Every structure is written in structure tokens, then in C-alpha cells.
PDB file of C-alpha atoms and ligand atoms in Angstrom:
ATOM      1  CA  MET N   1       0.000   0.000   0.000  1.00 66.00           C
ATOM      2  CA  ASN N   2       0.981   3.628  -0.411  1.00 84.00           C
ATOM      3  CA  VAL N   3       2.072   4.724   3.054  1.00 91.00           C
ATOM      4  CA  GLN N   4       1.879   8.489   3.487  1.00 94.00           C
ATOM      5  CA  ASN N   5       2.859   9.457   7.021  1.00 97.00           C
ATOM      6  CA  ILE N   6       3.599   7.616  10.260  1.00 97.00           C
ATOM      7  CA  VAL N   7       3.993   9.121  13.726  1.00 98.00           C
ATOM      8  CA  VAL N   8       6.534   7.420  15.969  1.00 98.00           C
ATOM      9  CA  ALA N   9       5.958   8.176  19.640  1.00 96.00           C
ATOM     10  CA  GLY N  10       7.528   7.132  22.878  1.00 94.00           C
ATOM     11  CA  LYS N  11       9.293   8.402  25.918  1.00 91.00           C
ATOM     12  CA  SER N  12      12.579  10.120  25.290  1.00 84.00           C
ATOM     13  CA  GLY N  13      15.148   7.316  25.306  1.00 80.00           C
ATOM     14  CA  ALA N  14      12.615   4.539  24.619  1.00 88.00           C
ATOM     15  CA  GLY N  15      14.492   3.537  21.463  1.00 88.00           C
ATOM     16  CA  LYS N  16      12.571   5.348  18.735  1.00 93.00           C
ATOM     17  CA  GLN N  17      15.403   5.877  16.261  1.00 94.00           C
ATOM     18  CA  PRO N  18      15.976   2.228  15.231  1.00 96.00           C
ATOM     19  CA  ARG N  19      12.211   1.933  14.591  1.00 97.00           C
ATOM     20  CA  VAL N  20      12.186   5.152  12.613  1.00 97.00           C
ATOM     21  CA  ASP N  21      15.039   3.733  10.514  1.00 97.00           C
ATOM     22  CA  VAL N  22      13.002   0.608   9.722  1.00 97.00           C
ATOM     23  CA  LEU N  23       9.988   2.668   8.611  1.00 97.00           C
ATOM     24  CA  VAL N  24      12.119   5.006   6.507  1.00 97.00           C
ATOM     25  CA  GLN N  25      13.775   2.096   4.721  1.00 96.00           C
ATOM     26  CA  THR N  26      10.711  -0.107   4.346  1.00 96.00           C
ATOM     27  CA  TYR N  27       8.273   2.511   3.119  1.00 95.00           C
ATOM     28  CA  GLY N  28      10.585   5.037   1.447  1.00 95.00           C
ATOM     29  CA  LEU N  29       9.638   7.791   3.888  1.00 96.00           C
ATOM     30  CA  ARG N  30      11.726  10.633   5.270  1.00 95.00           C
ATOM     31  CA  GLN N  31      12.300  11.338   8.938  1.00 96.00           C
ATOM     32  CA  LEU N  32      10.868  14.628  10.131  1.00 96.00           C
ATOM     33  CA  ALA N  33      12.270  15.228  13.606  1.00 94.00           C
ATOM     34  CA  THR N  34      11.329  18.332  15.562  1.00 92.00           C
ATOM     35  CA  GLY N  35      14.871  18.712  16.875  1.00 90.00           C
ATOM     36  CA  ASN N  36      16.243  18.809  13.327  1.00 93.00           C
ATOM     37  CA  ILE N  37      13.562  21.242  12.186  1.00 95.00           C
ATOM     38  CA  PHE N  38      14.485  23.639  14.995  1.00 95.00           C
ATOM     39  CA  ARG N  39      18.176  23.350  14.145  1.00 94.00           C
ATOM     40  CA  GLU N  40      17.459  24.012  10.485  1.00 95.00           C
ATOM     41  CA  TYR N  41      15.409  27.186  10.998  1.00 96.00           C
ATOM     42  CA  LEU N  42      17.613  28.517  13.787  1.00 96.00           C
ATOM     43  CA  GLY N  43      20.548  27.938  11.429  1.00 96.00           C
ATOM     44  CA  THR N  44      18.820  29.953   8.710  1.00 96.00           C
ATOM     45  CA  PHE N  45      18.209  32.844  11.089  1.00 96.00           C
ATOM     46  CA  ASN N  46      21.784  32.647  12.365  1.00 95.00           C
ATOM     47  CA  LYS N  47      23.042  33.363   8.843  1.00 96.00           C
ATOM     48  CA  VAL N  48      21.469  36.819   9.013  1.00 95.00           C
ATOM     49  CA  ARG N  49      21.269  37.530  12.719  1.00 92.00           C
ATOM     50  CA  GLY N  50      24.482  39.581  12.860  1.00 91.00           C
ATOM     51  CA  ASP N  51      23.316  41.765  10.029  1.00 91.00           C
ATOM     52  CA  ALA N  52      19.546  42.086  10.633  1.00 90.00           C
ATOM     53  CA  LYS N  53      18.001  44.847  12.743  1.00 89.00           C
ATOM     54  CA  THR N  54      15.635  42.956  15.034  1.00 91.00           C
ATOM     55  CA  ASP N  55      15.264  45.514  17.853  1.00 90.00           C
ATOM     56  CA  GLY N  56      11.645  46.020  18.797  1.00 90.00           C
ATOM     57  CA  LEU N  57      10.348  42.947  16.970  1.00 93.00           C
ATOM     58  CA  TRP N  58       9.810  41.021  20.203  1.00 91.00           C
ATOM     59  CA  THR N  59       8.653  42.930  23.267  1.00 89.00           C
ATOM     60  CA  ASP N  60       7.355  41.394  26.490  1.00 82.00           C
ATOM     61  CA  GLY N  61       6.793  38.054  24.813  1.00 82.00           C
ATOM     62  CA  LYS N  62       4.859  39.583  21.910  1.00 90.00           C
ATOM     63  CA  PHE N  63       6.005  39.624  18.313  1.00 94.00           C
ATOM     64  CA  ALA N  64       5.571  42.514  15.927  1.00 94.00           C
ATOM     65  CA  ALA N  65       3.390  41.819  12.867  1.00 95.00           C
ATOM     66  CA  ASP N  66       4.869  39.307  10.405  1.00 95.00           C
ATOM     67  CA  SER N  67       5.029  42.044   7.778  1.00 96.00           C
ATOM     68  CA  ALA N  68       7.237  44.146  10.075  1.00 95.00           C
ATOM     69  CA  ILE N  69       9.495  41.165  10.842  1.00 96.00           C
ATOM     70  CA  ARG N  70       9.820  40.317   7.135  1.00 96.00           C
ATOM     71  CA  GLN N  71      10.657  43.907   6.325  1.00 95.00           C
ATOM     72  CA  ALA N  72      13.339  44.064   9.025  1.00 95.00           C
ATOM     73  CA  LEU N  73      14.948  40.794   7.938  1.00 96.00           C
ATOM     74  CA  SER N  74      14.648  41.320   4.177  1.00 96.00           C
ATOM     75  CA  PRO N  75      17.846  43.294   3.425  1.00 96.00           C
ATOM     76  CA  ALA N  76      20.069  40.867   5.345  1.00 96.00           C
ATOM     77  CA  CYS N  77      18.258  37.873   3.791  1.00 96.00           C
ATOM     78  CA  ALA N  78      18.682  39.241   0.282  1.00 96.00           C
ATOM     79  CA  LYS N  79      22.384  39.771   0.946  1.00 95.00           C
ATOM     80  CA  ALA N  80      22.876  36.289   2.416  1.00 95.00           C
ATOM     81  CA  GLY N  81      20.613  34.631  -0.149  1.00 95.00           C
ATOM     82  CA  VAL N  82      18.302  33.047   2.419  1.00 95.00           C
ATOM     83  CA  ASP N  83      14.534  32.706   2.380  1.00 95.00           C
ATOM     84  CA  VAL N  84      12.968  35.480   4.455  1.00 96.00           C
ATOM     85  CA  ASP N  85      10.063  33.356   5.699  1.00 95.00           C
ATOM     86  CA  ALA N  86      12.445  30.664   6.904  1.00 95.00           C
ATOM     87  CA  ALA N  87      14.570  33.298   8.635  1.00 96.00           C
ATOM     88  CA  MET N  88      11.436  34.724  10.283  1.00 97.00           C
ATOM     89  CA  LEU N  89      10.505  31.302  11.680  1.00 96.00           C
ATOM     90  CA  GLY N  90      14.057  30.916  12.975  1.00 96.00           C
ATOM     91  CA  PHE N  91      13.919  34.388  14.519  1.00 96.00           C
ATOM     92  CA  LYS N  92      10.702  33.532  16.363  1.00 95.00           C
ATOM     93  CA  ALA N  93      12.034  30.215  17.666  1.00 95.00           C
ATOM     94  CA  ALA N  94      15.293  31.860  18.712  1.00 94.00           C
ATOM     95  CA  GLN N  95      13.514  34.263  21.077  1.00 93.00           C
ATOM     96  CA  TYR N  96      12.521  31.274  23.231  1.00 92.00           C
ATOM     97  CA  VAL N  97      15.451  28.937  22.644  1.00 90.00           C
ATOM     98  CA  ASP N  98      18.019  31.686  23.413  1.00 89.00           C
ATOM     99  CA  ARG N  99      16.343  32.334  26.755  1.00 87.00           C
ATOM    100  CA  GLY N 100      15.932  28.640  27.554  1.00 84.00           C
ATOM    101  CA  ARG N 101      12.156  29.060  27.550  1.00 86.00           C
ATOM    102  CA  PHE N 102       9.506  26.567  26.544  1.00 86.00           C
ATOM    103  CA  VAL N 103       8.673  27.134  22.873  1.00 90.00           C
ATOM    104  CA  PRO N 104       4.902  27.685  22.572  1.00 93.00           C
ATOM    105  CA  ASP N 105       2.843  25.323  20.397  1.00 93.00           C
ATOM    106  CA  GLU N 106       2.091  28.136  17.975  1.00 94.00           C
ATOM    107  CA  ILE N 107       5.786  28.502  17.063  1.00 95.00           C
ATOM    108  CA  THR N 108       6.511  24.776  17.016  1.00 96.00           C
ATOM    109  CA  ASN N 109       3.462  24.240  14.801  1.00 97.00           C
ATOM    110  CA  ALA N 110       4.571  26.956  12.375  1.00 96.00           C
ATOM    111  CA  LEU N 111       8.027  25.384  11.994  1.00 96.00           C
ATOM    112  CA  LEU N 112       6.589  21.895  11.593  1.00 97.00           C
ATOM    113  CA  ALA N 113       4.077  23.108   9.004  1.00 96.00           C
ATOM    114  CA  ALA N 114       6.776  24.854   6.961  1.00 95.00           C
ATOM    115  CA  ALA N 115       8.944  21.725   6.899  1.00 95.00           C
ATOM    116  CA  PHE N 116       5.939  19.466   6.219  1.00 95.00           C
ATOM    117  CA  ARG N 117       4.762  21.605   3.307  1.00 94.00           C
ATOM    118  CA  ALA N 118       8.279  21.971   1.910  1.00 90.00           C
ATOM    119  CA  GLY N 119       8.497  18.183   1.689  1.00 85.00           C
ATOM    120  CA  SER N 120       4.950  17.505   0.605  1.00 74.00           C
ATOM    121  CA  GLY N 121       4.568  14.771  -1.954  1.00 73.00           C
ATOM    122  CA  LYS N 122       6.947  12.553  -0.067  1.00 81.00           C
ATOM    123  CA  GLY N 123       5.807  10.868   3.122  1.00 93.00           C
ATOM    124  CA  PHE N 124       7.283  11.394   6.558  1.00 97.00           C
ATOM    125  CA  VAL N 125       8.032   9.533   9.712  1.00 97.00           C
ATOM    126  CA  LEU N 126       7.274  12.177  12.327  1.00 97.00           C
ATOM    127  CA  ASP N 127       9.478  11.993  15.373  1.00 94.00           C
ATOM    128  CA  GLY N 128       9.092  14.238  18.402  1.00 92.00           C
ATOM    129  CA  TYR N 129       5.808  15.633  17.152  1.00 95.00           C
ATOM    130  CA  PRO N 130       2.988  15.912  18.129  1.00 96.00           C
ATOM    131  CA  ARG N 131       3.835  16.388  21.784  1.00 93.00           C
ATOM    132  CA  THR N 132       0.672  18.078  23.033  1.00 94.00           C
ATOM    133  CA  PRO N 133      -3.015  17.483  22.210  1.00 95.00           C
ATOM    134  CA  ASP N 134      -3.134  20.876  20.475  1.00 95.00           C
ATOM    135  CA  GLN N 135      -0.238  19.818  18.252  1.00 97.00           C
ATOM    136  CA  SER N 136      -2.191  16.653  17.394  1.00 98.00           C
ATOM    137  CA  ASP N 137      -5.173  18.711  16.268  1.00 97.00           C
ATOM    138  CA  PHE N 138      -2.852  20.940  14.263  1.00 98.00           C
ATOM    139  CA  LEU N 139      -1.203  17.965  12.569  1.00 97.00           C
ATOM    140  CA  LEU N 140      -4.503  16.386  11.556  1.00 97.00           C
ATOM    141  CA  ALA N 141      -5.660  19.666  10.029  1.00 97.00           C
ATOM    142  CA  LEU N 142      -2.313  20.205   8.296  1.00 97.00           C
ATOM    143  CA  ALA N 143      -2.297  16.720   6.761  1.00 96.00           C
ATOM    144  CA  LYS N 144      -5.834  17.236   5.490  1.00 95.00           C
ATOM    145  CA  ASP N 145      -4.937  20.630   4.079  1.00 95.00           C
ATOM    146  CA  CYS N 146      -1.927  19.109   2.264  1.00 94.00           C
ATOM    147  CA  GLY N 147      -4.104  16.358   0.786  1.00 93.00           C
ATOM    148  CA  THR N 148      -2.324  13.660   2.745  1.00 94.00           C
ATOM    149  CA  ARG N 149      -3.065  11.642   5.861  1.00 95.00           C
ATOM    150  CA  ILE N 150      -1.561  10.139   8.986  1.00 96.00           C
ATOM    151  CA  ASP N 151      -1.660   6.373   8.448  1.00 96.00           C
ATOM    152  CA  LEU N 152      -0.469   5.110  11.768  1.00 97.00           C
ATOM    153  CA  VAL N 153       0.947   5.847  15.199  1.00 98.00           C
ATOM    154  CA  LEU N 154       3.712   3.540  16.349  1.00 98.00           C
ATOM    155  CA  ILE N 155       4.457   3.717  20.064  1.00 97.00           C
ATOM    156  CA  VAL N 156       7.834   2.468  21.235  1.00 96.00           C
ATOM    157  CA  ASP N 157       7.101   1.211  24.720  1.00 94.00           C
ATOM    158  CA  ASN N 158       9.708   1.070  27.437  1.00 91.00           C
ATOM    159  CA  ASP N 159       9.702   1.314  31.216  1.00 92.00           C
ATOM    160  CA  ASP N 160      11.288   4.242  32.987  1.00 94.00           C
ATOM    161  CA  GLU N 161      14.178   2.394  34.630  1.00 92.00           C
ATOM    162  CA  ALA N 162      15.202   0.751  31.368  1.00 86.00           C
ATOM    163  CA  ILE N 163      15.182   4.181  29.748  1.00 88.00           C
ATOM    164  CA  VAL N 164      17.361   5.725  32.418  1.00 91.00           C
ATOM    165  CA  ALA N 165      19.869   2.892  31.937  1.00 86.00           C
ATOM    166  CA  ARG N 166      19.745   3.181  28.141  1.00 79.00           C
ATOM    167  CA  THR N 167      20.051   6.949  28.041  1.00 84.00           C
ATOM    168  CA  ILE N 168      23.030   7.198  30.360  1.00 88.00           C
ATOM    169  CA  GLY N 169      24.863   4.890  27.906  1.00 90.00           C
ATOM    170  CA  ARG N 170      23.969   6.944  24.858  1.00 89.00           C
ATOM    171  CA  ARG N 171      26.687   8.679  22.854  1.00 93.00           C
ATOM    172  CA  VAL N 172      26.213  10.940  19.857  1.00 95.00           C
ATOM    173  CA  CYS N 173      28.398  11.990  16.971  1.00 96.00           C
ATOM    174  CA  PRO N 174      28.897  15.764  17.382  1.00 95.00           C
ATOM    175  CA  ASN N 175      29.551  16.198  13.650  1.00 95.00           C
ATOM    176  CA  LYS N 176      26.382  18.058  12.639  1.00 91.00           C
ATOM    177  CA  SER N 177      26.209  16.609   9.151  1.00 95.00           C
ATOM    178  CA  CYS N 178      26.369  13.091  10.635  1.00 95.00           C
ATOM    179  CA  ALA N 179      24.796  13.121  14.129  1.00 93.00           C
ATOM    180  CA  LYS N 180      24.762   9.332  14.352  1.00 95.00           C
ATOM    181  CA  VAL N 181      23.560   7.964  17.688  1.00 92.00           C
ATOM    182  CA  PHE N 182      25.323   5.135  19.514  1.00 94.00           C
ATOM    183  CA  HIS N 183      24.957   3.187  22.724  1.00 91.00           C
ATOM    184  CA  LEU N 184      27.942   1.869  24.652  1.00 91.00           C
ATOM    185  CA  GLU N 185      26.256  -1.495  25.099  1.00 88.00           C
ATOM    186  CA  PHE N 186      23.685  -1.933  22.320  1.00 84.00           C
ATOM    187  CA  LYS N 187      25.189  -0.066  19.370  1.00 91.00           C
ATOM    188  CA  PRO N 188      28.758   0.793  20.246  1.00 96.00           C
ATOM    189  CA  PRO N 189      31.019   3.277  18.487  1.00 97.00           C
ATOM    190  CA  THR N 190      34.506   2.071  17.488  1.00 97.00           C
ATOM    191  CA  PRO N 191      36.615   0.624  20.357  1.00 96.00           C
ATOM    192  CA  ASP N 192      38.431   3.954  20.690  1.00 96.00           C
ATOM    193  CA  GLY N 193      35.151   5.900  20.948  1.00 96.00           C
ATOM    194  CA  LYS N 194      34.781   7.198  17.389  1.00 97.00           C
ATOM    195  CA  CYS N 195      31.732   7.455  15.116  1.00 97.00           C
ATOM    196  CA  THR N 196      31.579   4.429  12.791  1.00 97.00           C
ATOM    197  CA  ALA N 197      30.305   6.626   9.945  1.00 96.00           C
ATOM    198  CA  CYS N 198      32.607   9.657  10.023  1.00 97.00           C
ATOM    199  CA  GLY N 199      35.335   8.975  12.595  1.00 97.00           C
ATOM    200  CA  THR N 200      34.533  11.918  14.919  1.00 97.00           C
ATOM    201  CA  ALA N 201      34.928  11.198  18.667  1.00 97.00           C
ATOM    202  CA  VAL N 202      31.455  10.549  20.119  1.00 97.00           C
ATOM    203  CA  VAL N 203      30.166  12.491  23.153  1.00 95.00           C
ATOM    204  CA  LEU N 204      27.594  12.262  25.964  1.00 91.00           C
ATOM    205  CA  ARG N 205      24.904  14.881  25.421  1.00 89.00           C
ATOM    206  CA  SER N 206      24.381  17.410  28.210  1.00 87.00           C
ATOM    207  CA  ASP N 207      20.671  16.439  28.132  1.00 82.00           C
ATOM    208  CA  ASP N 208      21.439  12.856  29.064  1.00 86.00           C
ATOM    209  CA  THR N 209      21.844  13.262  32.823  1.00 85.00           C
ATOM    210  CA  GLU N 210      19.521  11.266  35.088  1.00 88.00           C
ATOM    211  CA  GLU N 211      17.740  14.361  36.429  1.00 90.00           C
ATOM    212  CA  LYS N 212      16.970  15.640  32.940  1.00 89.00           C
ATOM    213  CA  ILE N 213      15.850  12.192  31.822  1.00 89.00           C
ATOM    214  CA  ARG N 214      13.361  11.955  34.710  1.00 92.00           C
ATOM    215  CA  THR N 215      11.978  15.405  33.880  1.00 91.00           C
ATOM    216  CA  ARG N 216      11.405  14.285  30.292  1.00 88.00           C
ATOM    217  CA  LEU N 217       9.718  11.068  31.461  1.00 92.00           C
ATOM    218  CA  ALA N 218       7.267  13.091  33.568  1.00 92.00           C
ATOM    219  CA  GLU N 219       6.546  15.349  30.579  1.00 89.00           C
ATOM    220  CA  PHE N 220       5.737  12.339  28.445  1.00 92.00           C
ATOM    221  CA  GLN N 221       3.018  11.274  30.885  1.00 92.00           C
ATOM    222  CA  SER N 222       1.493  14.712  31.234  1.00 93.00           C
ATOM    223  CA  LYS N 223       1.620  15.946  27.622  1.00 90.00           C
ATOM    224  CA  ALA N 224       2.814  13.536  24.950  1.00 92.00           C
ATOM    225  CA  LEU N 225       0.633  10.636  26.022  1.00 94.00           C
ATOM    226  CA  PRO N 226      -2.558  12.727  25.798  1.00 96.00           C
ATOM    227  CA  ALA N 227      -1.302  13.899  22.365  1.00 97.00           C
ATOM    228  CA  ILE N 228      -1.156  10.292  21.144  1.00 97.00           C
ATOM    229  CA  GLN N 229      -4.535   9.543  22.675  1.00 97.00           C
ATOM    230  CA  ARG N 230      -5.926  12.447  20.678  1.00 97.00           C
ATOM    231  CA  LEU N 231      -4.682  10.909  17.415  1.00 98.00           C
ATOM    232  CA  SER N 232      -6.094   7.511  18.387  1.00 97.00           C
ATOM    233  CA  ALA N 233      -9.431   9.097  19.223  1.00 97.00           C
ATOM    234  CA  ALA N 234      -9.426  10.678  15.754  1.00 97.00           C
ATOM    235  CA  GLY N 235      -9.320   7.165  14.301  1.00 96.00           C
ATOM    236  CA  ILE N 236      -5.602   6.813  13.537  1.00 97.00           C
ATOM    237  CA  PRO N 237      -4.604   3.147  14.047  1.00 97.00           C
ATOM    238  CA  THR N 238      -2.227   2.967  16.995  1.00 97.00           C
ATOM    239  CA  VAL N 239       0.113   0.057  17.650  1.00 97.00           C
ATOM    240  CA  SER N 240       3.064  -0.448  19.931  1.00 97.00           C
ATOM    241  CA  VAL N 241       6.338  -2.331  19.957  1.00 97.00           C
ATOM    242  CA  PRO N 242       8.581  -3.125  22.901  1.00 95.00           C
ATOM    243  CA  GLY N 243      11.589  -0.826  23.205  1.00 91.00           C
ATOM    244  CA  ASN N 244      13.669  -3.603  24.725  1.00 88.00           C
ATOM    245  CA  LEU N 245      14.170  -6.822  22.772  1.00 89.00           C
ATOM    246  CA  PRO N 246      15.736 -10.056  24.049  1.00 88.00           C
ATOM    247  CA  VAL N 247      18.226  -9.812  21.196  1.00 86.00           C
ATOM    248  CA  PHE N 248      18.799  -6.327  19.837  1.00 84.00           C
ATOM    249  CA  THR N 249      19.865  -6.767  16.240  1.00 92.00           C
ATOM    250  CA  ASP N 250      18.780  -4.775  13.176  1.00 94.00           C
ATOM    251  CA  GLN N 251      16.880  -7.841  11.994  1.00 96.00           C
ATOM    252  CA  ALA N 252      15.111  -8.306  15.330  1.00 96.00           C
ATOM    253  CA  VAL N 253      14.088  -4.636  15.384  1.00 97.00           C
ATOM    254  CA  GLN N 254      12.810  -4.833  11.827  1.00 97.00           C
ATOM    255  CA  ASP N 255      10.863  -8.032  12.482  1.00 97.00           C
ATOM    256  CA  SER N 256       9.242  -6.662  15.622  1.00 97.00           C
ATOM    257  CA  VAL N 257       8.230  -3.424  13.880  1.00 97.00           C
ATOM    258  CA  LEU N 258       6.875  -4.954  10.690  1.00 97.00           C
ATOM    259  CA  ALA N 259       4.997  -7.662  12.596  1.00 97.00           C
ATOM    260  CA  VAL N 260       2.679  -5.006  14.046  1.00 97.00           C
ATOM    261  CA  VAL N 261       2.894  -2.249  11.426  1.00 97.00           C
ATOM    262  CA  GLN N 262       2.060  -4.258   8.313  1.00 95.00           C
ATOM    263  CA  PRO N 263      -1.217  -5.719   9.590  1.00 95.00           C
ATOM    264  CA  ALA N 264      -2.254  -2.331  10.983  1.00 95.00           C
ATOM    265  CA  LEU N 265      -1.624  -0.632   7.621  1.00 92.00           C
ATOM    266  CA  ARG N 266      -3.613  -3.267   5.747  1.00 84.00           C
ATOM    267  CA  SER N 267      -6.638  -3.053   7.983  1.00 70.00           C
TER     268      SER N 267
HETATM  269 ZN1  LIG Z   1      29.616  10.757  12.644  1.00 56.71          ZN
END
């Protein structure tokens, strides 16, 4: 069947990425990860931020009109050859990210929509989105508006203690064009701690401390789980796979994913 879009959900550290990889390869989809979307648009804004006059465009948590923001960013964007709308989205996200503040749904939705529309025609595996019930409603409306649909939600299920153990062992490739993820036990880097794809020394992310992991686990319960329930209630088939497998090989991951995904897509 023609698979259009799949949402992969699960607690942070549950083991989503190997399942995303299976779906990308099996169904010819592309991964659309919120973290990458933020990096992309912030990167676009960063190309013009030194040159653009942004004073007065964000006051007391309120943005100036989009037309005023576009006008302010336009000269620097023209000079740098970047898209002004993309730079505006990056500018808006940066106001929260720079201050370490929670990015409101409205901004996250705008970034997701821009990336989703830019890639329309090719299906996505959504990862890290939706994370609130409002984002779920937004996604359903966006898919409809783009003439596509959400075929399935795949939940990667894992218990909290297993996640804490897994996450503390996680290492990432800091090379931005690679960003491969490893695990000291389950998917190790080279014996001398280098990325198997590009040879950069892998690192522990600052987000991967136990305290931060437990905060993210609590957020999953309070926000992301209701977001998934909203999609299920809207009639999107929802299946789950175990995050931990007795034997963790690529083949075992693929088998466990396709065993539940294929029947759900056919029904
Ligand atoms: Zn690498």
C-alpha cells in the first residue's frame, strides 16, 4: 500500500530511532524530527542575525506583525541569499530557545508546518511531534490541508528504569552533518570511541543526565501521552512495539516493527 505518514511516539530514550530507521527504509519515507527542524530554521536565522536589525520585533513576549518582521529581515536575507520566511521562523524560535524558555505550540506548529509543506509529496516519519493534544489537532488539520493523511501511530514502549539505563549509555556523533547515535552497550562506536560513519569522537549529550531524563519522562506522561490519545481518538490506528528486545539486532528490530505495522496498515 501507499504509506503516506507515520507518527513514531515514545518516551525520550525509549528507542525510537531504530524503529524510525526501519519505517524510513521499508516505506521510502523521510524522517521529520522536531529537533532537526528547529536546528534548520535557527541555522537559517543565524546566517542573518548579525546583520539584521531585530530591535523592537519582540517585546514582552509579543512579536511585531509578520510584515514588520519580514521587512526588518529582508535586506540581510537578500544579501545572504536566504529565504525570508524561513529566517522569520528561525527568529521567532530563537527568542525562546536563546532564553531557555519553553517554545509555545504556535511557534513549534509553524516550523513543523513549513517543513511538512516543503516536503509535501513525499511521506514522513514524524518523530518528536505531536507532543501536546493541540499539536495533534494541528497535525490532523495540516495533513488534510496538504491532501495527505496520517496512516499510523507507532508507540515504542519502554519502562522508565530501562530508559534511564539506556540513556546514560547513549553517545552521539557531534559532527552536525552526521549526528549518528550510539549506545555503549547496544550499538557501540569504534573501540576507541569514534563514530563508525565519520570517525569523529562521540560524546555524551548534556541532556542525558539522570535528572533531565526523569523530567522528560514526567513530561511524556502529562503531555505527549494525551497527544497520542488524541490521534487515536481521531481514528488513527495505533500500535506499539517493545523498546527492549531479548536480542537487539537490526533484523530483530525490523521483524518486531513490521509484525505489528504491516497488519495495521492493511486493515
Ligand atoms: Zn559521525
